[in-house]
Amino acid sequence: MTTNKELTVSKSERTGKIQTVLGLINPDDLGVTLAHEHSLIDLSCYFEMPEEATERWYVDQPVTMEILGSVMKRLFNNRDVGDLCDEKHQTEEVYKYFLSGGNSLVDTTSIGIARDPLALTRISRATGLNIIMGASYYVPLSYPDDIHEKPEQDITDSIIKDVTVGVKDTGVKSGIIGEIGNFWPTNETSRKILRASAHASVETGAAISIHPGGHPDALLQHLNDLIEAGADPTRIIMGHLDVFPYAPEVVKEIAETGATLEFDRFGSENTNTPEEGGHDIAFPSDVQRIERIEQLIEWGYENQIVVAQDVCLKTDLVSHGGGGYIHILDNIIPRMRKRGFSSENIDKILIKNPKRIL
């Protein structure tokens, strides 16, 4: 394995390899992979001060068992719930995944939500996991102040640098472009970032991971923006297909382009979750997620499905009553087997499909 301090790596040198925070690896070394997680993250961009005096008691409360039952309906009114910045604690949580049989995870923490390249190298070494780091920008709420005026080419160049040279002066390279955050309706800055990300993907070969807007029209709009800018649809992962109420027919239309379909909020079944970007977050049950995957396999899209838990809140962590990074391996895979998923089905979703896209 190469070190994270290597010099610029060309597209030809990366071809057939996977870029982790510790260097390039052979695809066969990837193993069981979660396609969309956050080892460290700060979602304070979503925080909103409640208007009512009687609701403000909650703002600075730590997420404990005493408030756990009501935390989701006040999700964006609490400062602690989206703060996963304790490296020691997060390393312990992520290590549980390794102990359950995990080998790799894609850390899609992008610019705006506290991406931390050097910390990811420490977590990778401490846990034995391959970690693939993201590039580009998260949702509009987290954009840097200067992004609206920044030329598209400058954004493209910065993403290419993250993949080929490393983030800032760390030498730690991104292995995927994303998650690229969008709301709906979209705006020109978001579309500019999508185009720049597409150009960077063409130049580097890195795949693209999308956080779509919460409306059925958003999926094709984002996809078309990327394709028109030159992106190969087979290098695009459309994330959060289990979070917003996208009709199966819309997801099928996305699948027809060759894009990868990501079901990445396994373990999240709360019905009190507030809106994001003006649209309801509609978490299905894990059984419904499995049923949607079964339907896609029946339609012939088995080679395009990846899964994850998108751990990004304290309520997702094992230490706070959630399923953590181990939920899919410990709980969902056994349930899939009982429902008739073959070992080949599961290997494609957890190993072969992530290997192909990365």
XYZ file of C-alpha atoms in Angstrom:
358
model
C 0.000 0.000 0.000
C 1.186 3.485 -0.791
C 1.352 6.159 1.892
C -0.944 9.124 2.232
C 2.006 11.460 1.563
C 2.569 10.324 -2.028
C 2.823 12.903 -4.801
C 0.233 13.553 -7.485
C -1.215 10.304 -8.829
C -2.309 10.284 -12.456
C -5.572 8.850 -13.741
C -3.692 6.002 -15.389
C -1.998 5.116 -12.087
C -5.372 5.096 -10.326
C -7.106 3.049 -13.022
C -8.045 -0.339 -11.630
C -7.276 0.780 -8.066
C -9.325 2.203 -5.200
C -8.149 5.365 -3.416
C -8.354 5.164 0.370
C -7.142 7.722 2.891
C -4.025 5.598 3.396
C -3.326 5.141 -0.308
C -4.301 3.042 -3.310
C -5.488 -0.529 -2.789
C -6.377 -3.386 -5.085
C -10.151 -3.775 -5.576
C -10.030 -7.339 -4.266
C -8.881 -5.928 -0.914
C -12.037 -3.817 -0.516
C -14.287 -6.569 0.852
C -17.556 -5.857 2.657
C -18.303 -2.174 2.111
C -20.801 0.386 3.368
C -21.298 2.893 0.552
C -22.348 6.000 2.509
C -21.280 6.712 6.089
C -19.784 9.495 8.207
C -17.007 8.612 10.639
C -16.896 12.236 11.822
C -19.393 14.948 10.962
C -20.847 18.262 12.148
C -24.407 18.969 10.973
C -24.755 22.307 12.758
C -25.659 23.843 9.390
C -29.196 22.546 9.986
C -29.592 24.114 13.426
C -32.594 26.428 13.871
C -33.383 28.404 17.015
C -37.021 27.693 17.940
C -39.309 30.696 18.262
C -41.118 29.501 21.394
C -39.518 30.221 24.763
C -40.695 26.880 26.127
C -38.871 25.024 23.362
C -35.521 26.685 23.924
C -34.726 24.566 26.977
C -33.859 21.856 24.473
C -31.304 23.757 22.379
C -28.151 23.001 24.382
C -29.207 19.756 26.032
C -26.899 16.786 25.426
C -28.616 13.846 23.766
C -29.326 11.529 26.694
C -31.921 8.892 27.458
C -34.066 11.553 29.135
C -34.663 13.401 25.864
C -34.103 10.582 23.370
C -37.801 9.964 22.867
C -38.481 13.507 21.694
C -35.221 14.325 19.972
C -36.243 13.488 16.402
C -39.202 15.846 16.201
C -36.920 18.647 17.424
C -33.971 17.402 15.410
C -32.826 20.750 14.011
C -33.405 22.601 17.306
C -30.666 20.774 19.212
C -26.960 21.508 18.874
C -25.697 18.151 20.130
C -27.551 15.650 17.974
C -25.571 16.376 14.806
C -22.183 16.695 16.525
C -20.146 13.550 15.821
C -16.763 15.188 16.288
C -15.371 13.192 19.230
C -12.643 11.206 17.471
C -12.085 8.706 20.292
C -15.777 7.923 20.651
C -16.342 7.722 16.910
C -13.356 5.422 16.487
C -14.916 3.070 19.028
C -18.242 3.164 17.190
C -16.646 2.561 13.782
C -14.475 -0.272 15.165
C -17.637 -2.204 16.043
C -18.239 -2.493 12.286
C -14.814 -4.090 11.795
C -15.546 -6.566 14.589
C -18.838 -7.479 12.895
C -17.033 -8.379 9.680
C -16.794 -5.073 7.832
C -13.757 -4.266 5.720
C -14.357 -0.837 4.180
C -16.579 2.207 4.300
C -17.108 5.223 2.093
C -16.980 8.365 4.224
C -19.052 10.841 2.228
C -18.382 13.812 4.512
C -17.809 16.601 1.994
C -16.966 20.299 2.315
C -19.249 22.148 4.745
C -19.792 19.429 7.363
C -16.328 19.164 8.958
C -14.416 16.838 6.644
C -11.237 15.836 8.520
C -8.698 13.996 6.324
C -5.999 13.421 8.950
C -8.499 12.152 11.517
C -9.796 9.680 8.929
C -6.277 8.290 8.493
C -6.045 7.799 12.262
C -9.430 6.070 12.396
C -8.433 3.861 9.457
C -5.231 2.779 11.170
C -6.911 2.270 14.537
C -9.772 0.166 13.175
C -8.115 -1.699 10.306
C -10.792 -0.450 7.913
C -10.303 0.934 4.421
C -11.846 4.411 4.407
C -12.651 6.186 1.147
C -12.995 9.955 1.646
C -15.370 12.282 -0.192
C -14.836 15.526 -2.106
C -16.997 18.429 -3.403
C -19.697 20.270 -1.404
C -22.637 19.369 0.831
C -26.082 21.091 0.860
C -26.633 24.858 0.298
C -27.020 25.481 4.052
C -23.363 24.533 4.477
C -21.819 26.313 1.482
C -18.759 28.526 2.066
C -19.541 32.230 1.720
C -17.557 32.604 -1.496
C -18.994 29.642 -3.392
C -21.618 31.628 -5.294
C -18.996 33.854 -6.935
C -16.385 31.127 -7.428
C -15.933 30.193 -11.100
C -16.973 26.699 -12.119
C -13.460 25.909 -13.318
C -11.997 26.814 -9.913
C -14.397 24.388 -8.238
C -13.483 21.707 -10.769
C -9.779 22.261 -10.166
C -10.180 22.061 -6.377
C -12.034 18.744 -6.592
C -9.418 17.340 -8.964
C -6.697 18.401 -6.523
C -8.466 16.629 -3.636
C -8.451 13.407 -5.666
C -5.011 13.604 -7.266
C -2.860 15.576 -4.804
C -4.781 15.608 -1.532
C -6.864 17.934 0.621
C -4.996 21.163 1.405
C -1.465 20.194 2.505
C -2.371 16.867 4.148
C -1.559 14.626 1.193
C -4.720 12.657 2.021
C -6.659 11.995 -1.181
C -10.368 11.665 -1.841
C -11.523 8.454 -3.492
C -15.044 9.584 -4.383
C -16.696 12.884 -5.318
C -19.511 13.555 -2.862
C -21.749 13.503 -1.171
C -22.844 16.424 -3.296
C -25.819 17.961 -1.504
C -28.902 19.359 -3.198
C -32.255 20.790 -2.152
C -35.343 21.259 -4.301
C -35.992 23.416 -6.146
C -32.340 23.531 -7.017
C -30.382 26.724 -7.640
C -27.664 27.771 -10.047
C -24.868 27.401 -7.493
C -25.875 23.808 -6.803
C -26.012 23.086 -10.515
C -22.607 24.717 -10.965
C -21.194 22.383 -8.314
C -22.777 19.389 -10.043
C -21.218 20.389 -13.361
C -17.815 20.951 -11.753
C -18.084 17.569 -10.039
C -18.929 15.936 -13.365
C -15.878 17.519 -15.018
C -13.701 16.357 -12.121
C -15.086 12.843 -12.423
C -14.250 12.721 -16.125
C -10.731 13.974 -15.416
C -9.971 11.688 -12.453
C -12.205 8.662 -12.970
C -13.660 9.048 -9.463
C -17.300 8.109 -8.937
C -19.920 10.687 -7.876
C -22.226 10.354 -4.847
C -25.405 12.470 -4.833
C -27.575 13.680 -1.956
C -30.691 14.521 -4.012
C -33.394 17.066 -3.367
C -36.538 15.735 -1.766
C -38.817 15.755 -4.792
C -39.370 13.139 -7.550
C -38.309 15.637 -10.215
C -34.989 16.185 -8.446
C -33.490 12.822 -9.308
C -33.598 13.216 -13.088
C -32.696 16.906 -12.890
C -29.493 16.162 -10.960
C -28.698 13.212 -13.201
C -29.255 15.211 -16.381
C -27.077 18.069 -15.116
C -24.256 15.595 -14.519
C -24.657 13.763 -17.817
C -24.887 16.994 -19.835
C -21.601 18.047 -18.215
C -19.996 14.828 -19.447
C -20.371 12.463 -16.491
C -20.751 8.753 -17.176
C -24.053 7.666 -15.547
C -22.494 4.335 -14.568
C -20.102 6.341 -12.338
C -22.959 8.062 -10.466
C -24.472 6.894 -7.175
C -27.944 8.279 -6.479
C -28.186 8.302 -2.702
C -31.022 8.487 -0.172
C -33.495 6.629 -2.372
C -35.103 5.373 0.845
C -35.415 8.768 2.562
C -37.791 10.750 0.377
C -41.042 9.343 -1.067
C -39.705 8.566 -4.529
C -42.070 6.397 -6.577
C -40.678 3.016 -7.705
C -41.167 4.066 -11.315
C -38.888 7.086 -10.820
C -36.199 4.923 -9.246
C -36.559 2.475 -12.135
C -36.032 5.334 -14.597
C -32.825 6.248 -12.784
C -31.732 2.611 -12.898
C -32.275 2.522 -16.648
C -29.498 5.092 -17.096
C -27.012 2.722 -15.464
C -26.642 4.769 -12.283
C -26.054 3.029 -8.965
C -29.017 2.954 -6.557
C -28.229 3.606 -2.911
C -30.430 2.665 0.048
C -28.454 4.273 2.812
C -30.570 4.981 5.879
C -31.049 1.441 7.179
C -31.900 1.648 10.863
C -33.802 4.949 10.569
C -37.526 4.358 10.983
C -38.635 7.479 12.855
C -41.940 9.090 11.831
C -41.379 12.397 13.664
C -38.496 13.637 11.532
C -38.880 17.263 10.362
C -38.472 18.616 6.849
C -35.192 19.051 4.996
C -35.005 21.722 2.331
C -38.775 22.221 2.364
C -39.717 18.569 1.870
C -40.775 15.870 4.289
C -38.207 13.250 5.181
C -40.239 10.048 4.898
C -38.277 7.217 6.454
C -39.726 3.825 5.557
C -39.220 0.786 7.765
C -36.271 -1.511 7.154
C -38.713 -4.135 5.904
C -39.956 -1.668 3.290
C -36.357 -0.942 2.293
C -35.751 -4.647 1.788
C -38.960 -4.950 -0.219
C -37.854 -2.115 -2.516
C -34.526 -3.848 -3.076
C -36.339 -7.110 -3.816
C -38.412 -5.302 -6.442
C -35.305 -3.848 -8.083
C -33.643 -7.267 -8.176
C -36.799 -8.671 -9.766
C -36.585 -5.901 -12.393
C -32.989 -6.859 -13.157
C -30.990 -4.134 -11.377
C -29.162 -6.313 -8.869
C -25.764 -5.136 -10.128
C -26.584 -1.495 -9.334
C -27.590 -1.631 -5.654
C -25.480 -0.530 -2.671
C -26.443 -0.009 0.978
C -25.413 1.877 4.103
C -26.769 3.412 7.304
C -25.590 7.016 6.746
C -24.628 7.366 10.403
C -24.653 11.136 10.960
C -26.596 11.757 14.177
C -25.998 10.805 17.785
C -29.301 8.931 17.702
C -27.745 6.653 15.049
C -24.951 5.518 17.374
C -25.001 2.291 19.386
C -24.026 4.329 22.461
C -27.243 6.342 22.079
C -29.638 3.513 21.298
C -29.199 3.379 17.516
C -28.041 0.601 15.232
C -24.680 2.198 14.543
C -22.356 1.112 11.766
C -23.112 -2.563 12.497
C -26.873 -2.585 11.920
C -26.784 -3.906 8.355
C -24.310 -6.693 9.106
C -25.826 -7.716 12.434
C -29.535 -7.275 11.725
C -30.383 -6.688 8.064
C -28.294 -9.371 6.355
C -29.733 -12.161 8.557
C -33.238 -10.877 7.768
C -32.431 -10.803 4.056
C -31.275 -14.417 4.200
C -34.508 -15.458 5.890
C -36.470 -13.719 3.124
C -34.655 -15.687 0.436
C -31.734 -13.475 -0.573
C -28.939 -15.721 -1.820
C -25.306 -15.404 -0.833
C -24.708 -14.158 -4.378
C -27.340 -11.413 -3.938
C -25.748 -10.250 -0.710
C -22.190 -10.417 -2.029
C -23.169 -8.223 -4.975
C -24.762 -5.588 -2.739
C -22.001 -5.512 -0.115
C -18.863 -6.415 -2.079
C -19.077 -6.564 -5.886
C -21.154 -3.451 -6.562
C -19.082 -1.138 -4.295
C -15.925 -2.636 -5.805
C -17.160 -1.801 -9.309
C -18.234 1.777 -8.571
C -15.084 2.630 -6.589
